[in-house]
């Protein structure tokens, strides 16, 4: 069974950042962690097929991010052929993930009612694929009484399957704060040790994020693993959202990456914006060169040339620039979060943040943290 242990934490005003370990058998993942998702793995496969580089993803947790339209969900429930096809596909992706803790997150429309039948069938899929964590779905703004019933029946279904999988209720961050807190409390009452949270705008749902901090500060609930799905890439245009999440006690997160398109698509010329771990922002090549010169300033598997401009040219010529930038961000962000762990253990996370220029404004606007202050309580 999956376990989560908090090893160190630091309070910054109303926020709490923590470092811990997610483990299952011999698999150990240090937090805070960026989780590898199925789309990012597919980008790595494209680069591998080109022969330009051999992908190496150090991530020990893997999320199968599955976009499912309402009609596709109904086909999965009612049509045995569709059900078999989707199950086979998810199983194949699970096997390609290798030796990792695997969780399944279906991306569904917010207004879609998730019936007991839908939830049960998707649990069956996860059990069949032998995932270490089993997601339990909930309809948006469903009453607490329905959530309690769904949770108990789902836990029973997982237990009766004989599959040693950790139940992981999925809760949206964009619901009313009172209802959100009641559902979190229901999880705790049922000894839930892992929660899958669906991202929502931090500013609009600030109180819900602060509820997570309270959960992390409480000695009796601090060992609950909090994983966030559907995380956007940027906030305020050029800052990485995901590197704000540890401050609201999120232990792991996966990006909201859409699946790769099939067939020939009409490509639009876009301005290259590459993740920079030194600033936690997204920089154009010109901005990067002003700060770092023409060196890649990263040693991930994508950077197979001594000059950044040469690396970009090679992947652009192979029509793989988008995949290369995704893989670079996936690994660079992962390693940067790993470096941030040391600051948490040393209670110097505020000093760490002061070295990241692009994080200043989001911290001030969204979390009311002003790094210009000498000390943060």
PDB file of N, CA and C in Angstrom, residues 209-263:
ATOM      1  N   UNK A 209      -7.621  26.595  -0.909  1.00  0.00           N
ATOM      2  CA  UNK A 209      -6.187  26.305  -0.841  1.00  0.00           C
ATOM      3  C   UNK A 209      -5.677  26.464   0.594  1.00  0.00           C
ATOM      4  N   UNK A 210      -6.221  27.455   1.312  1.00  0.00           N
ATOM      5  CA  UNK A 210      -5.820  27.629   2.699  1.00  0.00           C
ATOM      6  C   UNK A 210      -6.310  26.461   3.569  1.00  0.00           C
ATOM      7  N   UNK A 211      -7.403  25.830   3.157  1.00  0.00           N
ATOM      8  CA  UNK A 211      -7.884  24.641   3.879  1.00  0.00           C
ATOM      9  C   UNK A 211      -6.874  23.505   3.773  1.00  0.00           C
ATOM     10  N   UNK A 212      -6.182  23.432   2.646  1.00  0.00           N
ATOM     11  CA  UNK A 212      -5.149  22.411   2.476  1.00  0.00           C
ATOM     12  C   UNK A 212      -3.972  22.672   3.418  1.00  0.00           C
ATOM     13  N   UNK A 213      -3.648  23.943   3.598  1.00  0.00           N
ATOM     14  CA  UNK A 213      -2.563  24.309   4.510  1.00  0.00           C
ATOM     15  C   UNK A 213      -2.918  23.905   5.939  1.00  0.00           C
ATOM     16  N   UNK A 214      -4.164  24.141   6.326  1.00  0.00           N
ATOM     17  CA  UNK A 214      -4.613  23.742   7.673  1.00  0.00           C
ATOM     18  C   UNK A 214      -4.492  22.233   7.850  1.00  0.00           C
ATOM     19  N   UNK A 215      -4.831  21.502   6.816  1.00  0.00           N
ATOM     20  CA  UNK A 215      -4.733  20.041   6.846  1.00  0.00           C
ATOM     21  C   UNK A 215      -3.279  19.621   7.059  1.00  0.00           C
ATOM     22  N   UNK A 216      -2.373  20.323   6.383  1.00  0.00           N
ATOM     23  CA  UNK A 216      -0.946  19.996   6.481  1.00  0.00           C
ATOM     24  C   UNK A 216      -0.364  20.358   7.847  1.00  0.00           C
ATOM     25  N   UNK A 217      -0.930  21.375   8.497  1.00  0.00           N
ATOM     26  CA  UNK A 217      -0.398  21.821   9.790  1.00  0.00           C
ATOM     27  C   UNK A 217      -0.932  21.013  10.966  1.00  0.00           C
ATOM     28  N   UNK A 218      -2.028  20.300  10.726  1.00  0.00           N
ATOM     29  CA  UNK A 218      -2.640  19.494  11.794  1.00  0.00           C
ATOM     30  C   UNK A 218      -1.875  18.178  11.949  1.00  0.00           C
ATOM     31  N   UNK A 219      -1.415  17.883  13.138  1.00  0.00           N
ATOM     32  CA  UNK A 219      -0.602  16.683  13.382  1.00  0.00           C
ATOM     33  C   UNK A 219      -1.334  15.398  13.021  1.00  0.00           C
ATOM     34  N   UNK A 220      -2.646  15.388  13.200  1.00  0.00           N
ATOM     35  CA  UNK A 220      -3.412  14.167  12.954  1.00  0.00           C
ATOM     36  C   UNK A 220      -3.723  13.933  11.477  1.00  0.00           C
ATOM     37  N   UNK A 221      -3.543  14.979  10.645  1.00  0.00           N
ATOM     38  CA  UNK A 221      -3.870  14.835   9.213  1.00  0.00           C
ATOM     39  C   UNK A 221      -2.696  15.146   8.291  1.00  0.00           C
ATOM     40  N   UNK A 222      -1.547  15.484   8.846  1.00  0.00           N
ATOM     41  CA  UNK A 222      -0.423  15.921   8.001  1.00  0.00           C
ATOM     42  C   UNK A 222       0.149  14.800   7.143  1.00  0.00           C
ATOM     43  N   UNK A 223      -0.187  13.535   7.439  1.00  0.00           N
ATOM     44  CA  UNK A 223       0.355  12.422   6.649  1.00  0.00           C
ATOM     45  C   UNK A 223      -0.529  12.069   5.453  1.00  0.00           C
ATOM     46  N   UNK A 224      -1.494  12.921   5.120  1.00  0.00           N
ATOM     47  CA  UNK A 224      -2.317  12.718   3.927  1.00  0.00           C
ATOM     48  C   UNK A 224      -1.562  13.258   2.714  1.00  0.00           C
ATOM     49  N   UNK A 225      -1.379  12.409   1.720  1.00  0.00           N
ATOM     50  CA  UNK A 225      -0.700  12.801   0.483  1.00  0.00           C
ATOM     51  C   UNK A 225      -1.676  13.612  -0.362  1.00  0.00           C
ATOM     52  N   UNK A 226      -1.302  14.839  -0.727  1.00  0.00           N
ATOM     53  CA  UNK A 226      -2.152  15.716  -1.534  1.00  0.00           C
ATOM     54  C   UNK A 226      -1.552  15.887  -2.924  1.00  0.00           C
ATOM     55  N   UNK A 227      -2.241  15.319  -3.897  1.00  0.00           N
ATOM     56  CA  UNK A 227      -1.799  15.362  -5.295  1.00  0.00           C
ATOM     57  C   UNK A 227      -2.751  16.221  -6.103  1.00  0.00           C
ATOM     58  N   UNK A 228      -2.187  17.092  -6.961  1.00  0.00           N
ATOM     59  CA  UNK A 228      -3.021  17.979  -7.778  1.00  0.00           C
ATOM     60  C   UNK A 228      -2.899  17.635  -9.253  1.00  0.00           C
ATOM     61  N   UNK A 229      -4.059  17.510  -9.908  1.00  0.00           N
ATOM     62  CA  UNK A 229      -4.122  17.231 -11.340  1.00  0.00           C
ATOM     63  C   UNK A 229      -4.646  18.446 -12.104  1.00  0.00           C
ATOM     64  N   UNK A 230      -4.485  18.387 -13.430  1.00  0.00           N
ATOM     65  CA  UNK A 230      -4.968  19.437 -14.327  1.00  0.00           C
ATOM     66  C   UNK A 230      -4.349  20.804 -14.019  1.00  0.00           C
ATOM     67  N   UNK A 231      -3.088  20.793 -13.632  1.00  0.00           N
ATOM     68  CA  UNK A 231      -2.374  22.030 -13.316  1.00  0.00           C
ATOM     69  C   UNK A 231      -1.970  22.740 -14.611  1.00  0.00           C
ATOM     70  N   UNK A 232      -2.307  24.014 -14.760  1.00  0.00           N
ATOM     71  CA  UNK A 232      -1.885  24.738 -15.973  1.00  0.00           C
ATOM     72  C   UNK A 232      -0.382  24.983 -15.961  1.00  0.00           C
ATOM     73  N   UNK A 233       0.134  25.331 -17.114  1.00  0.00           N
ATOM     74  CA  UNK A 233       1.577  25.521 -17.230  1.00  0.00           C
ATOM     75  C   UNK A 233       2.033  26.877 -16.679  1.00  0.00           C
ATOM     76  N   UNK A 234       1.292  27.929 -17.014  1.00  0.00           N
ATOM     77  CA  UNK A 234       1.735  29.283 -16.674  1.00  0.00           C
ATOM     78  C   UNK A 234       0.678  30.043 -15.892  1.00  0.00           C
ATOM     79  N   UNK A 235       1.162  31.054 -15.173  1.00  0.00           N
ATOM     80  CA  UNK A 235       0.282  32.013 -14.519  1.00  0.00           C
ATOM     81  C   UNK A 235       0.894  33.395 -14.713  1.00  0.00           C
ATOM     82  N   UNK A 236       0.046  34.412 -14.854  1.00  0.00           N
ATOM     83  CA  UNK A 236       0.510  35.774 -15.142  1.00  0.00           C
ATOM     84  C   UNK A 236       1.461  35.767 -16.333  1.00  0.00           C
ATOM     85  N   UNK A 237       1.131  34.938 -17.317  1.00  0.00           N
ATOM     86  CA  UNK A 237       1.759  34.865 -18.638  1.00  0.00           C
ATOM     87  C   UNK A 237       3.096  34.143 -18.708  1.00  0.00           C
ATOM     88  N   UNK A 238       3.977  34.342 -17.732  1.00  0.00           N
ATOM     89  CA  UNK A 238       5.288  33.721 -17.913  1.00  0.00           C
ATOM     90  C   UNK A 238       5.892  33.094 -16.658  1.00  0.00           C
ATOM     91  N   UNK A 239       5.076  32.837 -15.645  1.00  0.00           N
ATOM     92  CA  UNK A 239       5.573  32.189 -14.428  1.00  0.00           C
ATOM     93  C   UNK A 239       5.002  30.783 -14.319  1.00  0.00           C
ATOM     94  N   UNK A 240       5.825  29.837 -13.864  1.00  0.00           N
ATOM     95  CA  UNK A 240       5.382  28.461 -13.694  1.00  0.00           C
ATOM     96  C   UNK A 240       4.431  28.350 -12.501  1.00  0.00           C
ATOM     97  N   UNK A 241       3.177  27.945 -12.758  1.00  0.00           N
ATOM     98  CA  UNK A 241       2.187  27.789 -11.683  1.00  0.00           C
ATOM     99  C   UNK A 241       2.627  26.722 -10.690  1.00  0.00           C
ATOM    100  N   UNK A 242       3.150  25.638 -11.234  1.00  0.00           N
ATOM    101  CA  UNK A 242       3.424  24.458 -10.421  1.00  0.00           C
ATOM    102  C   UNK A 242       4.403  24.708  -9.289  1.00  0.00           C
ATOM    103  N   UNK A 243       5.288  25.682  -9.449  1.00  0.00           N
ATOM    104  CA  UNK A 243       6.259  25.958  -8.390  1.00  0.00           C
ATOM    105  C   UNK A 243       5.688  26.864  -7.292  1.00  0.00           C
ATOM    106  N   UNK A 244       4.413  27.262  -7.455  1.00  0.00           N
ATOM    107  CA  UNK A 244       3.696  27.929  -6.368  1.00  0.00           C
ATOM    108  C   UNK A 244       3.007  26.900  -5.472  1.00  0.00           C
ATOM    109  N   UNK A 245       2.664  25.757  -6.046  1.00  0.00           N
ATOM    110  CA  UNK A 245       1.829  24.781  -5.344  1.00  0.00           C
ATOM    111  C   UNK A 245       2.426  24.234  -4.048  1.00  0.00           C
ATOM    112  N   UNK A 246       3.751  24.017  -3.954  1.00  0.00           N
ATOM    113  CA  UNK A 246       4.277  23.544  -2.670  1.00  0.00           C
ATOM    114  C   UNK A 246       3.948  24.479  -1.501  1.00  0.00           C
ATOM    115  N   UNK A 247       3.757  25.772  -1.788  1.00  0.00           N
ATOM    116  CA  UNK A 247       3.461  26.732  -0.723  1.00  0.00           C
ATOM    117  C   UNK A 247       2.060  26.546  -0.146  1.00  0.00           C
ATOM    118  N   UNK A 248       1.182  25.861  -0.876  1.00  0.00           N
ATOM    119  CA  UNK A 248      -0.145  25.555  -0.334  1.00  0.00           C
ATOM    120  C   UNK A 248      -0.217  24.060  -0.007  1.00  0.00           C
ATOM    121  N   UNK A 249       0.947  23.504   0.329  1.00  0.00           N
ATOM    122  CA  UNK A 249       1.079  22.140   0.874  1.00  0.00           C
ATOM    123  C   UNK A 249       0.753  21.030  -0.119  1.00  0.00           C
ATOM    124  N   UNK A 250       0.816  21.334  -1.408  1.00  0.00           N
ATOM    125  CA  UNK A 250       0.655  20.283  -2.413  1.00  0.00           C
ATOM    126  C   UNK A 250       1.960  19.481  -2.489  1.00  0.00           C
ATOM    127  N   UNK A 251       1.835  18.162  -2.406  1.00  0.00           N
ATOM    128  CA  UNK A 251       3.013  17.294  -2.384  1.00  0.00           C
ATOM    129  C   UNK A 251       3.448  16.867  -3.783  1.00  0.00           C
ATOM    130  N   UNK A 252       2.482  16.719  -4.674  1.00  0.00           N
ATOM    131  CA  UNK A 252       2.799  16.318  -6.042  1.00  0.00           C
ATOM    132  C   UNK A 252       1.770  16.921  -6.981  1.00  0.00           C
ATOM    133  N   UNK A 253       2.145  17.045  -8.246  1.00  0.00           N
ATOM    134  CA  UNK A 253       1.210  17.602  -9.213  1.00  0.00           C
ATOM    135  C   UNK A 253       1.534  17.069 -10.605  1.00  0.00           C
ATOM    136  N   UNK A 254       0.517  17.057 -11.448  1.00  0.00           N
ATOM    137  CA  UNK A 254       0.681  16.704 -12.858  1.00  0.00           C
ATOM    138  C   UNK A 254       0.093  17.820 -13.698  1.00  0.00           C
ATOM    139  N   UNK A 255       0.733  18.106 -14.816  1.00  0.00           N
ATOM    140  CA  UNK A 255       0.255  19.168 -15.683  1.00  0.00           C
ATOM    141  C   UNK A 255      -0.963  18.734 -16.488  1.00  0.00           C
ATOM    142  N   UNK A 256      -1.741  19.723 -16.895  1.00  0.00           N
ATOM    143  CA  UNK A 256      -2.944  19.483 -17.686  1.00  0.00           C
ATOM    144  C   UNK A 256      -2.557  19.371 -19.157  1.00  0.00           C
ATOM    145  N   UNK A 257      -1.805  18.340 -19.498  1.00  0.00           N
ATOM    146  CA  UNK A 257      -1.299  18.169 -20.858  1.00  0.00           C
ATOM    147  C   UNK A 257      -2.317  17.432 -21.715  1.00  0.00           C
ATOM    148  N   UNK A 258      -2.691  18.031 -22.838  1.00  0.00           N
ATOM    149  CA  UNK A 258      -3.628  17.383 -23.740  1.00  0.00           C
ATOM    150  C   UNK A 258      -2.907  16.299 -24.542  1.00  0.00           C
ATOM    151  N   UNK A 259      -3.643  15.253 -24.943  1.00  0.00           N
ATOM    152  CA  UNK A 259      -3.014  14.172 -25.699  1.00  0.00           C
ATOM    153  C   UNK A 259      -2.488  14.667 -27.030  1.00  0.00           C
ATOM    154  N   UNK A 260      -1.465  13.995 -27.561  1.00  0.00           N
ATOM    155  CA  UNK A 260      -0.893  14.386 -28.846  1.00  0.00           C
ATOM    156  C   UNK A 260      -1.921  14.174 -29.954  1.00  0.00           C
ATOM    157  N   UNK A 261      -2.030  15.125 -30.905  1.00  0.00           N
ATOM    158  CA  UNK A 261      -2.998  14.987 -31.992  1.00  0.00           C
ATOM    159  C   UNK A 261      -2.602  13.873 -32.958  1.00  0.00           C
ATOM    160  N   UNK A 262      -3.617  13.284 -33.593  1.00  0.00           N
ATOM    161  CA  UNK A 262      -3.375  12.238 -34.576  1.00  0.00           C
ATOM    162  C   UNK A 262      -3.390  12.828 -35.982  1.00  0.00           C
ATOM    163  N   UNK A 263      -2.584  12.253 -36.870  1.00  0.00           N
ATOM    164  CA  UNK A 263      -2.594  12.658 -38.271  1.00  0.00           C
ATOM    165  C   UNK A 263      -1.887  13.975 -38.514  1.00  0.00           C
TER     166      UNK A 263
END
